[in-house]
Amino acid sequence: MSDCHNCPAAAVSTLPPPGKSDRFHVVAIVGPPNSGKSTLFNRLTGMRQKVANFPGVTVEHHLGKVRLSGDREISLIDLPGVYSLLPRSEDEQVTHDVLKGEMAGVPRPEAILLILDSTNLGRHLVLAAPILSLGLPTLVILNMADDLKSRGGEVDPAALSAQLGAPVALMSAAKDDNVDRVLQFLDGTATAMAQKKPALFELPVLNDIPKCRQWAAKVGGKADYQAPEPSLWTRRLDATFLHPFIGPLIFTLVIVGVFQTIFSGAKPLMDGLQNGIGSAGAWLGASMPDSIFKSLLIEGVLSGVGSVVVFLPQILLLFLFIGIVEDSGYLARAALIADRTMARFGLQGKSFIPLLSAYACAVPAIMATRTIENKRDRIATILIAPFMTCSARLQVYTLIVAAFIPDTPILGPFLRLQAASMLALYLLGFLAAIVTAKLLKSTILKSTRTPFMLEMPPYRWPTLRSIGLRLFDRSKAFLTRAGTVILVVSIVLWILAHVPTHNGQAPRIAESLAGTVGRTIEPIIEPLGFNWKIGIGLITSLAAREVIVGTLGTIYGIESGQPGGLSQALQKDLTTGGAIALLIFFAFAMQCASTVAVVRRETGGWKWPAIQFVYMTGLAYGCAFAANSIYKLFAA
Amino acid sequence: MSFKSSPTRAVEGRVHSAKARTLLELKRGENGILDKLDLPDDVSRRLMELGFLPGHVVTRGLSAPGGDPRVFRVDGSEVALRRETAARLYLRVDSTPA
């Protein structure tokens, strides 16, 4: 890095050569963490966005399209939140490389939206120095103007613009206030937006943080920046949420509340969907002429895909809660409260965030471990994350528990046996995770306690748009999976269950190809109390856990000739000991191809996913065997 | 690696603690002027990016149950640090505002 006195002059001459026209095609959003980057990105792109991974690295980013006047569209890249452009962490490396045009497969942005929190401008302006020295047309966005004003702070955007030599917009992205300025900027041309020669533009030595901070203070001072009073609401809420006694109590209530709502709140919606699918099957059965196609549609597709789609309400509720907890700022407080407990198992508070999201799905959770700077802590968190009870397991649990566990009250109206069993299964996964963490951190991943530093963002109301977009994203991903992986598995399985034919007649399922495969592995799984039908489910669910629900739906659907009634069919076909063993098997086994793939990508090789798969499957087999044996001993 | 405070840096606000030598010794609501960070290079950099720069006023805020980690207010932000990290951030001994 060099002292950059001549940057403004150089800036104009080093603008990227205009393409077909000199209008922007690719623009990047850059800003420190908690500056409102995602809010602005969501506001600008709406549903025209997707999550993508940069080639070769593990950092994910959002790509979106912004529609401008005259049917013109530009691509917007949301880069990871950074405080500086010195490439030290992976996030910073990515931001640095993309902005310098050194990221293979990603076009160099022609302009930058630099978004800063106006309530914390002194510190956030530090990032303006390295960004402006890139010489690209840059709009400096001072976000959260409403907070700045209500808390008695002020800033003169025109004066700041003169200081920085770049246009400055004061706005509130969450409230749509002044967002038009951004669209105007994006609509402009590179030449029109080229940086003017600033009045007092002298960039600091970029790798000297104290100097950069002094520069930011000077520039802020010239722009009459008056830092706001601390947020009164944040103080008040923290006095409660971080209270020595009330704090942990609320923490527990939040977690219990999340699970309680997922179990009981989603039930009416799920029952409704279940009934709808049942009626659709009955209607199709009555109105279609008998044919192979009808049998495939009802027994294969509807039974298989339908039994998975039923779980959509549950998954949406879970993501709704995680969204609210994260966007409101409570998650940082929860991490703070959890840190000491996590430290006892060799982890840290930052592991809490990925581990909580692993209750929804291990894949985004494993991606979220990127915020953990310490490599060993990060790998340990990745290795234990799949033990957390994900929403796919929830589907398997719900099916088996409803079929085998009587719903007798055990604590009056507060707790019934089925809910208690679910809770016990969640606890089991959690225990496996912390015991494994302790084991890893005292052997192969030993490290000294690492510094934990976590910024506590001010509390904010989660916006409907950002929560809505999350849920939309999740539904899309879930339904896509139901419509692809699970559909294909259901159809293939239906076919395998119908060949070889004898004199044009489909075989009995036990003699079909699928049945043969199931019966081949039966000796291995028989000690766990599983029959060959469960065996087929164990094989297909290597793709994803919930596939077993669809598979069993298809197999029993073929046997009975209609969808639904999976619980009753299972009750006849599986012992209680076998059912408990199946629950325990699914609590521990790594039945998820997506998780294996993401662990390989995040750890950069096959070593960790291989260790993880063998460990989890071994543990699953051993514990399921023990459970079935103990049950038989007592039942006999 | 350690960073000495620069005497020219202006400090706003009144400083209430006269005794604390490190951030760990600050009581709730007390503040002091950061003098130096006695931590590995990469950790110091992170902390400085979060606002822990020599010459800045650091105020002790709330904490997790049991007092660890603790929240500190510095340069417009609130940042939680574990005790062992707070113990390596030294305050100016004569805490008179520069």
XYZ file of C-alpha atoms in Angstrom:
734
model
C 0.000 0.000 0.000
C 1.259 3.462 -0.709
C 0.529 6.917 0.425
C -1.914 8.033 -2.181
C -1.564 11.725 -2.841
C -2.119 11.508 -6.540
C -5.132 9.258 -6.476
C -7.803 11.668 -7.679
C -5.825 12.600 -10.750
C -5.008 8.980 -11.456
C -8.596 8.001 -10.773
C -10.055 9.589 -13.854
C -7.446 8.171 -16.187
C -7.673 4.620 -14.803
C -11.433 4.294 -15.245
C -12.165 0.969 -16.915
C -12.484 1.265 -20.665
C -16.154 1.670 -21.470
C -17.715 -1.368 -23.103
C -20.408 -1.161 -25.728
C -21.707 1.938 -24.037
C -20.185 3.773 -21.122
C -23.155 3.007 -18.904
C -22.618 0.743 -15.927
C -23.167 -2.976 -16.273
C -21.741 -4.335 -13.040
C -21.842 -2.457 -9.752
C -20.645 -3.678 -6.346
C -22.043 -2.861 -2.888
C -19.308 -2.535 -0.270
C -19.566 -1.646 3.402
C -18.583 -2.624 6.929
C -20.634 -5.288 8.755
C -23.972 -3.985 10.106
C -24.075 -1.003 7.753
C -27.291 -2.162 6.078
C -25.766 -3.626 2.917
C -28.254 -6.449 2.604
C -31.207 -4.146 3.278
C -30.183 -1.895 0.407
C -29.403 -4.849 -1.816
C -32.834 -6.379 -1.143
C -34.503 -3.021 -1.701
C -32.796 -2.598 -5.088
C -33.055 -6.112 -6.456
C -36.149 -7.533 -4.744
C -36.716 -11.080 -5.920
C -34.350 -10.792 -8.852
C -31.415 -12.127 -6.845
C -29.590 -15.336 -6.142
C -26.939 -16.609 -3.771
C -23.735 -17.687 -5.463
C -20.271 -18.757 -4.505
C -17.153 -17.162 -5.875
C -15.204 -19.725 -7.853
C -12.493 -21.429 -5.818
C -13.295 -19.797 -2.503
C -15.897 -20.477 0.115
C -17.308 -17.003 0.450
C -20.845 -16.741 -0.749
C -22.259 -13.576 -2.201
C -25.536 -12.322 -3.560
C -25.966 -11.428 -7.183
C -28.969 -9.449 -8.312
C -30.432 -7.436 -11.131
C -31.590 -3.852 -10.771
C -34.153 -2.607 -13.263
C -33.568 0.961 -14.343
C -35.527 3.301 -16.566
C -35.877 2.293 -20.192
C -35.904 -1.458 -19.458
C -32.209 -1.376 -18.733
C -30.815 -3.852 -16.209
C -27.537 -3.850 -14.348
C -25.943 -6.542 -12.199
C -25.395 -5.804 -8.544
C -22.848 -7.759 -6.471
C -23.248 -7.742 -2.699
C -19.736 -8.189 -1.281
C -18.908 -9.478 2.245
C -18.845 -6.869 5.013
C -15.318 -5.559 5.658
C -13.637 -2.833 7.695
C -10.648 -2.500 5.390
C -9.359 -3.731 2.071
C -6.202 -5.294 3.475
C -6.588 -8.923 2.473
C -6.221 -10.787 5.749
C -9.368 -12.844 6.157
C -11.098 -14.699 3.349
C -13.921 -12.120 3.252
C -11.467 -9.281 2.817
C -9.527 -11.189 0.187
C -12.694 -11.684 -1.856
C -13.774 -8.051 -1.570
C -10.269 -6.917 -2.480
C -9.982 -9.282 -5.463
C -13.410 -8.488 -6.904
C -12.867 -4.737 -6.643
C -9.419 -4.997 -8.222
C -10.801 -7.157 -11.007
C -8.605 -10.072 -9.918
C -11.398 -12.557 -9.216
C -11.583 -15.112 -12.000
C -15.072 -15.459 -13.412
C -16.363 -12.241 -11.873
C -16.322 -9.102 -14.046
C -14.676 -6.080 -12.478
C -17.332 -3.711 -11.134
C -17.470 -0.435 -13.036
C -18.839 1.474 -10.075
C -19.217 1.089 -6.320
C -21.971 1.770 -3.831
C -20.107 2.351 -0.565
C -22.595 2.048 2.265
C -21.699 3.382 5.709
C -23.660 3.632 8.947
C -24.200 7.359 9.487
C -24.655 6.800 13.241
C -21.099 5.461 13.394
C -19.523 7.527 10.670
C -16.223 8.225 12.416
C -15.277 4.587 12.324
C -17.047 3.632 9.115
C -15.475 6.453 7.073
C -12.159 4.635 7.483
C -13.282 2.266 4.736
C -13.824 5.204 2.354
C -10.063 5.730 2.054
C -9.162 2.409 0.396
C -12.406 2.297 -1.622
C -12.030 5.783 -3.079
C -8.389 5.148 -3.879
C -9.539 2.448 -6.307
C -10.600 5.297 -8.567
C -13.942 3.813 -9.592
C -17.075 5.996 -9.702
C -18.394 5.676 -6.160
C -21.592 6.740 -4.461
C -21.023 7.141 -0.730
C -24.262 6.181 1.038
C -24.757 7.332 4.600
C -27.366 4.876 5.784
C -29.686 4.979 8.814
C -30.262 8.715 8.468
C -33.466 8.333 10.515
C -31.514 6.986 13.498
C -28.892 9.692 13.134
C -31.541 12.382 13.229
C -33.669 10.961 16.022
C -30.611 10.520 18.223
C -29.470 14.101 17.715
C -26.591 13.623 15.302
C -25.992 15.476 12.079
C -23.834 15.577 8.988
C -23.607 17.805 5.917
C -23.658 15.510 2.870
C -22.652 18.299 0.480
C -19.606 19.183 2.565
C -18.668 15.509 2.873
C -19.027 15.121 -0.881
C -16.631 18.011 -1.398
C -14.178 16.444 1.053
C -14.284 13.017 -0.546
C -14.633 14.051 -4.155
C -17.513 11.649 -4.593
C -21.303 12.034 -4.501
C -22.804 11.437 -1.057
C -26.383 10.371 -0.318
C -27.908 10.478 3.159
C -30.694 7.902 3.373
C -32.550 5.168 5.266
C -32.544 2.034 3.161
C -34.912 0.224 5.515
C -37.531 2.990 5.169
C -37.077 3.576 1.440
C -36.112 7.128 2.257
C -33.996 8.717 -0.511
C -33.275 5.409 -2.244
C -33.986 7.205 -5.546
C -30.572 8.794 -5.262
C -29.026 5.366 -5.665
C -31.107 4.610 -8.748
C -30.096 7.957 -10.267
C -26.461 7.110 -9.648
C -26.844 3.653 -11.190
C -28.589 5.193 -14.173
C -25.712 7.584 -14.777
C -22.726 7.081 -16.995
C -19.142 6.517 -15.981
C -17.985 9.800 -17.452
C -20.767 11.763 -15.810
C -19.972 10.185 -12.473
C -16.194 10.493 -12.650
C -14.815 11.839 -9.433
C -14.379 15.560 -9.205
C -11.220 16.946 -7.810
C -11.910 17.209 -4.110
C -11.177 20.217 -1.951
C -9.210 18.399 0.673
C -8.546 14.988 -0.618
C -5.542 13.332 0.806
C -5.727 9.656 1.552
C -3.887 8.232 4.526
C -1.366 5.408 4.472
C -3.842 2.603 4.115
C -2.284 0.005 6.394
C -1.845 2.366 9.310
C -5.151 2.083 11.160
C -4.577 4.961 13.633
C -3.667 7.269 10.710
C -6.740 6.153 8.755
C -8.937 6.827 11.766
C -7.432 10.289 12.176
C -8.073 10.968 8.507
C -11.700 9.885 8.940
C -12.075 12.153 11.981
C -10.660 15.084 10.015
C -12.913 14.497 7.002
C -15.941 13.966 9.259
C -15.125 17.167 11.127
C -15.002 19.182 7.894
C -18.429 17.790 7.031
C -19.796 18.991 10.389
C -20.342 15.425 11.528
C -21.919 15.280 14.930
C -22.022 11.736 16.306
C -25.481 10.831 17.671
C -26.261 10.024 21.266
C -26.123 6.297 22.019
C -29.388 4.549 21.177
C -31.588 4.776 24.242
C -33.633 1.801 23.149
C -30.585 -0.364 22.756
C -29.460 0.592 26.281
C -32.875 -0.175 27.719
C -33.238 -3.484 25.921
C -29.717 -4.546 26.844
C -30.397 -3.742 30.490
C -33.040 -6.490 30.258
C -31.541 -8.926 27.762
C -28.103 -8.816 29.413
C -29.454 -8.707 32.974
C -27.605 -11.303 35.102
C -30.827 -13.209 35.898
C -33.505 -12.047 33.468
C -31.097 -12.275 30.503
C -30.463 -16.042 30.667
C -34.165 -16.575 31.436
C -35.207 -14.736 28.256
C -32.521 -16.615 26.339
C -34.056 -19.933 27.457
C -37.588 -18.717 26.756
C -36.639 -17.633 23.232
C -35.193 -21.042 22.412
C -38.069 -22.986 23.995
C -40.568 -20.646 22.296
C -39.001 -21.247 18.894
C -39.354 -25.013 19.194
C -42.790 -24.913 20.784
C -44.129 -22.801 17.904
C -42.527 -25.004 15.295
C -44.145 -28.099 16.747
C -47.598 -26.901 17.699
C -47.976 -23.777 15.547
C -47.212 -25.526 12.280
C -49.530 -28.440 12.944
C -52.846 -27.052 11.599
C -51.138 -25.865 8.412
C -49.423 -29.208 7.935
C -52.645 -31.112 8.567
C -54.332 -28.909 5.983
C -51.660 -29.644 3.375
C -51.807 -33.347 4.219
C -55.565 -33.399 3.687
C -55.191 -31.476 0.435
C -52.700 -34.002 -0.909
C -54.928 -36.861 0.261
C -57.950 -35.408 -1.547
C -55.880 -34.735 -4.670
C -54.869 -38.412 -4.687
C -58.458 -39.564 -4.155
C -59.713 -37.250 -6.907
C -57.039 -38.444 -9.348
C -57.775 -42.059 -8.413
C -61.463 -41.595 -9.151
C -61.194 -39.512 -12.318
C -58.305 -41.159 -14.186
C -58.612 -44.426 -16.078
C -56.448 -47.221 -14.636
C -53.026 -47.226 -16.247
C -49.360 -47.525 -15.464
C -49.201 -43.751 -15.642
C -51.920 -43.350 -13.023
C -50.136 -45.726 -10.697
C -46.843 -43.835 -11.174
C -48.541 -40.503 -10.560
C -50.400 -41.518 -7.421
C -48.135 -44.111 -5.810
C -44.818 -42.714 -6.990
C -45.014 -38.966 -7.406
C -47.840 -37.945 -5.097
C -46.868 -40.273 -2.248
C -43.181 -39.472 -2.552
C -43.194 -35.727 -3.177
C -46.387 -35.105 -1.217
C -45.049 -36.572 2.000
C -42.162 -34.084 1.865
C -44.072 -30.974 0.761
C -46.207 -31.302 3.892
C -43.272 -30.007 5.928
C -43.083 -26.605 4.225
C -44.990 -24.708 6.981
C -42.667 -26.073 9.669
C -39.551 -25.048 7.780
C -40.903 -21.583 7.049
C -41.735 -21.027 10.727
C -38.231 -22.045 11.737
C -36.641 -19.661 9.246
C -39.058 -16.921 10.283
C -37.768 -17.173 13.847
C -34.123 -17.329 12.865
C -34.682 -14.303 10.613
C -36.286 -12.251 13.389
C -33.653 -13.204 15.971
C -30.841 -12.383 13.549
C -32.187 -9.159 11.997
C -33.291 -7.643 15.308
C -29.783 -7.845 16.744
C -30.710 -10.313 19.500
C -28.510 -13.028 18.025
C -25.343 -11.110 19.006
C -26.630 -10.930 22.608
C -27.434 -14.631 22.543
C -23.883 -15.333 21.350
C -22.576 -13.224 24.237
C -24.658 -15.124 26.792
C -23.680 -18.476 25.264
C -19.951 -17.750 25.061
C -18.965 -19.021 28.495
C -20.874 -22.258 28.074
C -19.457 -22.725 24.591
C -15.949 -22.077 25.928
C -16.381 -24.988 28.305
C -16.610 -27.294 25.280
C -13.652 -25.647 23.611
C -15.787 -23.505 21.336
C -16.725 -19.836 21.462
C -19.765 -17.590 21.318
C -19.393 -17.106 17.589
C -19.946 -20.845 17.109
C -23.383 -20.341 18.608
C -24.706 -18.502 15.553
C -23.914 -21.245 13.028
C -25.035 -23.906 15.480
C -28.404 -22.228 15.957
C -28.953 -21.961 12.205
C -27.978 -25.630 11.914
C -31.356 -26.319 13.525
C -32.799 -25.174 10.235
C -30.205 -26.655 7.895
C -26.535 -27.596 8.237
C -25.608 -26.228 4.802
C -26.094 -22.475 5.485
C -24.820 -23.100 9.028
C -21.530 -24.462 7.753
C -21.222 -21.462 5.454
C -21.899 -19.194 8.428
C -18.812 -20.543 10.240
C -16.782 -18.169 8.100
C -17.162 -15.504 10.785
C -14.965 -17.624 13.101
C -11.428 -16.400 12.524
C -9.687 -19.294 14.283
C -9.255 -22.185 11.806
C -9.449 -24.961 14.392
C -12.530 -23.515 16.073
C -14.074 -23.215 12.663
C -13.395 -26.829 11.663
C -14.667 -28.063 15.022
C -17.880 -26.079 14.499
C -18.249 -27.453 10.963
C -17.788 -31.007 12.213
C -20.420 -30.765 14.941
C -22.993 -28.627 13.084
C -24.676 -31.617 11.343
C -25.526 -33.086 14.770
C -27.956 -30.241 15.366
C -31.486 -31.352 14.569
C -32.125 -29.903 11.109
C -35.523 -29.425 9.538
C -35.044 -32.556 7.405
C -34.658 -34.674 10.554
C -37.745 -33.012 11.936
C -39.753 -34.603 9.123
C -38.442 -38.087 9.919
C -38.978 -37.567 13.652
C -42.506 -36.222 13.202
C -43.501 -39.255 11.146
C -42.028 -41.879 13.487
C -42.955 -40.198 16.771
C -46.568 -39.683 15.664
C -46.781 -43.346 14.647
C -45.095 -44.991 17.633
C -45.124 -42.766 20.696
C -48.477 -42.534 22.529
C -49.482 -38.945 23.232
C -50.066 -39.370 26.952
C -49.722 -36.300 29.181
C -46.695 -36.439 31.477
C -46.735 -32.956 32.991
C -50.417 -32.128 32.930
C -51.347 -29.960 29.948
C -47.813 -28.561 29.607
C -45.908 -31.506 28.259
C -47.101 -34.623 26.501
C -45.031 -37.671 25.697
C -44.775 -36.951 21.964
C -43.469 -33.408 22.484
C -41.134 -34.699 25.203
C -39.771 -37.332 22.811
C -39.096 -34.668 20.194
C -37.353 -32.523 22.793
C -35.299 -35.526 23.894
C -34.213 -36.111 20.283
C -33.162 -32.461 19.951
C -31.235 -32.796 23.200
C -29.607 -35.994 21.978
C -28.244 -34.255 18.874
C -27.029 -31.358 20.984
C -25.280 -33.696 23.450
C -23.608 -35.573 20.597
C -22.421 -32.207 19.272
C -20.878 -30.946 22.503
C -19.299 -34.280 23.424
C -17.798 -34.435 19.925
C -16.605 -30.830 20.236
C -14.916 -31.581 23.551
C -13.343 -34.690 22.036
C -12.059 -32.814 18.976
C -10.794 -29.807 20.912
C -8.855 -31.945 23.370
C -7.272 -34.106 20.647
C -6.850 -33.357 16.948
C -8.090 -29.747 17.023
C -6.395 -28.577 20.201
C -5.830 -24.825 20.338
C -5.429 -22.122 22.914
C -8.490 -20.082 23.804
C -8.780 -17.548 21.031
C -9.768 -13.924 21.406
C -13.490 -13.464 21.113
C -14.594 -10.097 19.851
C -18.110 -9.475 18.795
C -19.697 -6.197 17.861
C -23.089 -5.633 19.471
C -25.215 -3.962 16.813
C -28.032 -1.637 17.937
C -31.450 -3.321 18.067
C -33.537 -2.759 14.961
C -37.002 -3.758 13.809
C -36.615 -6.559 11.308
C -38.116 -5.386 8.020
C -40.949 -7.267 6.398
C -39.100 -7.188 3.104
C -35.921 -8.837 4.347
C -37.788 -11.515 6.330
C -40.170 -12.077 3.417
C -37.275 -12.494 1.005
C -35.631 -15.038 3.288
C -38.811 -17.085 3.459
C -39.281 -16.809 -0.297
C -35.693 -18.007 -0.829
C -36.203 -20.918 1.546
C -39.530 -22.006 0.023
C -37.975 -21.867 -3.406
C -34.998 -23.993 -2.319
C -37.240 -26.458 -0.495
C -39.786 -26.843 -3.291
C -37.023 -27.061 -5.889
C -35.548 -29.947 -3.947
C -38.938 -31.609 -3.606
C -39.474 -31.058 -7.329
C -36.077 -32.385 -8.412
C -34.153 -34.733 -6.085
C -37.181 -36.141 -4.343
C -39.248 -36.339 -7.529
C -36.465 -38.201 -9.338
C -35.836 -40.543 -6.400
C -39.598 -41.229 -6.151
C -39.909 -42.034 -9.862
C -36.743 -44.147 -10.017
C -37.842 -46.001 -6.921
C -41.324 -46.579 -8.345
C -39.746 -48.035 -11.489
C -37.316 -50.205 -9.502
C -40.261 -51.434 -7.468
C -42.112 -52.455 -10.670
C -39.388 -54.434 -12.447
C -38.736 -57.157 -13.413
C -42.217 -57.846 -14.745
C -43.598 -61.371 -14.911
C -45.930 -61.965 -17.891
C -46.668 -58.239 -18.028
C -47.548 -58.190 -14.319
C -45.589 -56.049 -11.860
C -43.796 -58.178 -9.261
C -44.651 -58.170 -5.605
C -42.512 -55.403 -4.125
C -40.316 -57.820 -2.154
C -39.325 -59.543 -5.408
C -38.755 -56.334 -7.364
C -35.326 -54.840 -7.998
C -35.778 -52.342 -5.161
C -36.866 -55.163 -2.875
C -33.817 -57.217 -3.834
C -31.479 -54.362 -2.925
C -33.300 -53.879 0.367
C -33.169 -57.568 1.209
C -29.444 -57.696 0.346
C -28.599 -55.161 3.048
C -31.206 -56.525 5.469
C -28.681 -58.700 7.397
C -26.612 -55.595 8.190
C -29.523 -53.553 9.518
C -31.573 -56.388 11.016
C -29.755 -56.065 14.405
C -31.080 -52.484 14.570
C -34.640 -53.753 14.168
C -35.016 -52.524 10.577
C -36.566 -54.533 7.747
C -35.619 -54.328 4.056
C -38.121 -51.540 3.334
C -36.422 -49.306 5.887
C -33.152 -50.440 4.283
C -34.232 -48.996 0.929
C -35.089 -45.765 2.748
C -31.646 -45.669 4.408
C -29.995 -45.962 1.000
C -32.138 -43.329 -0.747
C -31.837 -40.959 2.216
C -28.085 -40.790 1.718
C -29.086 -38.054 -0.750
C -31.061 -36.162 1.916
C -32.657 -37.290 5.162
C -36.218 -36.404 4.281
C -36.010 -38.641 1.194
C -36.714 -41.606 3.483
C -40.175 -40.158 4.152
C -40.892 -39.964 0.420
C -39.360 -43.398 -0.159
C -41.442 -45.077 2.519
C -44.434 -43.168 1.164
C -43.799 -44.638 -2.274
C -43.087 -48.191 -1.049
C -46.138 -48.397 1.196
C -48.171 -46.455 -1.377
C -47.416 -49.166 -3.933
C -48.308 -51.868 -1.432
C -51.647 -50.322 -0.550
C -52.364 -48.701 -3.903
C -53.031 -45.203 -2.582
C -51.231 -42.296 -0.927
C -51.489 -41.507 2.773
C -51.771 -43.854 5.681
C -47.997 -44.111 6.021
C -48.179 -44.068 9.833
C -50.595 -46.997 9.999
C -48.507 -48.975 7.517
C -45.371 -48.382 9.570
C -47.079 -49.363 12.802
C -47.780 -52.777 11.321
C -44.308 -53.195 9.906
C -41.890 -51.915 12.540
C -41.425 -52.796 16.217
C -41.315 -50.013 18.793
C -37.680 -50.942 19.450
C -36.958 -50.622 15.741
C -38.749 -47.269 15.624
C -36.668 -45.913 18.520
C -33.506 -47.252 16.858
C -34.537 -45.512 13.610
C -34.991 -42.198 15.441
C -31.574 -42.540 17.050
C -29.981 -43.560 13.773
C -31.306 -40.399 12.144
C -30.261 -38.248 15.111
C -26.610 -39.145 14.492
C -26.107 -40.277 10.892
C -24.819 -37.848 8.254
C -27.502 -38.737 5.711
C -27.115 -35.642 3.540
C -25.159 -35.304 0.301
C -25.425 -31.490 0.380
C -23.739 -31.361 3.795
C -20.912 -33.633 2.634
C -20.452 -31.401 -0.414
C -20.426 -28.155 1.560
C -17.986 -29.529 4.162
C -15.656 -30.618 1.375
C -15.835 -27.161 -0.165
C -15.419 -25.261 3.105
C -12.538 -27.384 4.402
C -10.889 -27.634 0.998
C -10.646 -31.420 0.675
C -12.148 -34.829 1.313
C -10.319 -35.458 4.597
C -12.769 -33.783 6.999
C -16.014 -34.862 5.312
C -14.693 -38.461 5.201
C -13.788 -38.446 8.902
C -17.132 -36.840 9.696
C -19.177 -39.309 7.636
C -17.485 -42.382 9.121
C -17.722 -41.013 12.661
C -21.377 -40.020 12.427
C -22.508 -43.198 10.666
C -20.531 -45.371 13.107
C -22.032 -43.546 16.073
C -25.512 -43.852 14.527
C -25.172 -47.584 13.930
C -23.730 -48.273 17.382
C -26.328 -46.259 19.291
C -29.264 -47.556 17.207
C -28.054 -51.126 17.853
C -27.761 -50.416 21.575
C -31.237 -48.843 21.689
C -32.906 -51.753 19.903
C -31.083 -54.346 22.060
C -31.942 -52.591 25.316
C -35.584 -52.230 24.268
C -35.801 -55.931 23.389
C -34.253 -56.820 26.751
C -36.902 -54.856 28.658
C -39.836 -55.669 26.405
C -39.097 -59.396 26.632
C 3.255 -5.961 19.029
C 2.157 -2.878 20.887
C 0.891 0.503 19.831
C 1.667 3.522 21.963
C -0.891 6.240 22.102
C -0.110 9.404 20.241
C -0.177 12.403 22.541
C -1.740 14.613 19.865
C -5.007 12.667 19.665
C -7.751 14.783 21.154
C -10.060 13.041 23.578
C -13.627 13.999 24.250
C -15.592 13.254 27.368
C -14.679 13.096 31.000
C -12.660 10.199 32.213
C -13.841 8.746 35.474
C -11.412 6.056 36.456
C -8.116 6.896 38.065
C -7.034 3.470 39.205
C -7.685 0.936 36.452
C -4.593 -0.167 34.564
C -6.302 -2.477 32.074
C -9.784 -2.758 30.609
C -10.372 -5.730 32.878
C -10.090 -3.519 35.963
C -12.725 -1.047 34.780
C -15.946 -1.261 36.767
C -19.312 -0.930 35.086
C -19.794 2.633 33.801
C -16.145 3.559 34.374
C -13.926 4.618 31.532
C -10.292 5.213 30.707
C -8.017 6.147 27.830
C -6.535 3.262 25.907
C -2.742 3.334 25.945
C -1.573 0.201 24.173
C -2.624 -3.231 22.962
C -0.368 -6.057 24.094
C -1.621 -8.778 21.766
C -0.494 -10.615 18.629
C -0.403 -8.485 15.499
C -3.528 -9.838 13.802
C -5.617 -9.622 16.971
C -4.496 -6.021 17.563
C -5.465 -5.072 14.022
C -8.964 -6.516 14.409
C -9.423 -4.698 17.688
C -8.195 -1.445 16.193
C -10.638 -1.799 13.317
C -13.388 -2.214 15.886
C -12.319 1.078 17.496
C -9.764 0.049 20.145
C -7.176 2.615 19.107
C -4.657 4.118 21.508
C -5.987 7.465 22.698
C -9.648 6.492 22.498
C -11.895 6.470 25.541
C -13.143 3.011 26.479
C -16.179 2.609 28.753
C -17.107 -0.643 30.436
C -20.704 -1.645 29.696
C -22.797 -4.654 30.594
C -21.592 -8.230 30.503
C -22.737 -11.777 30.012
C -23.893 -13.572 33.177
C -20.829 -14.276 35.309
C -18.999 -11.211 33.961
C -17.416 -12.873 30.945
C -17.353 -11.742 28.141
C -17.811 -8.035 28.825
C -19.121 -5.298 26.589
C -17.021 -2.177 26.073
C -18.132 1.035 24.428
C -15.503 2.547 22.208
C -15.626 4.930 19.256
C -19.388 4.747 18.815
C -19.637 0.961 18.998
C -20.188 -1.728 21.580
C -17.821 -4.663 21.400
C -17.758 -7.761 23.606
C -14.360 -9.099 24.717
C -13.399 -12.017 26.920
C -11.642 -11.263 30.205
C -8.270 -12.510 29.027
C -8.357 -10.145 26.046
C -9.525 -7.184 28.137
C -6.569 -7.806 30.471
C -4.134 -7.182 27.598
C -5.517 -3.754 26.713
C -3.693 -1.213 28.866
C -5.041 2.149 29.945
C -3.076 5.340 30.500
C -1.996 5.407 34.121
C -2.475 9.120 34.703
C -5.925 9.293 33.190
C -6.116 13.013 32.776
C -7.617 13.905 29.402
C -4.967 14.938 26.917
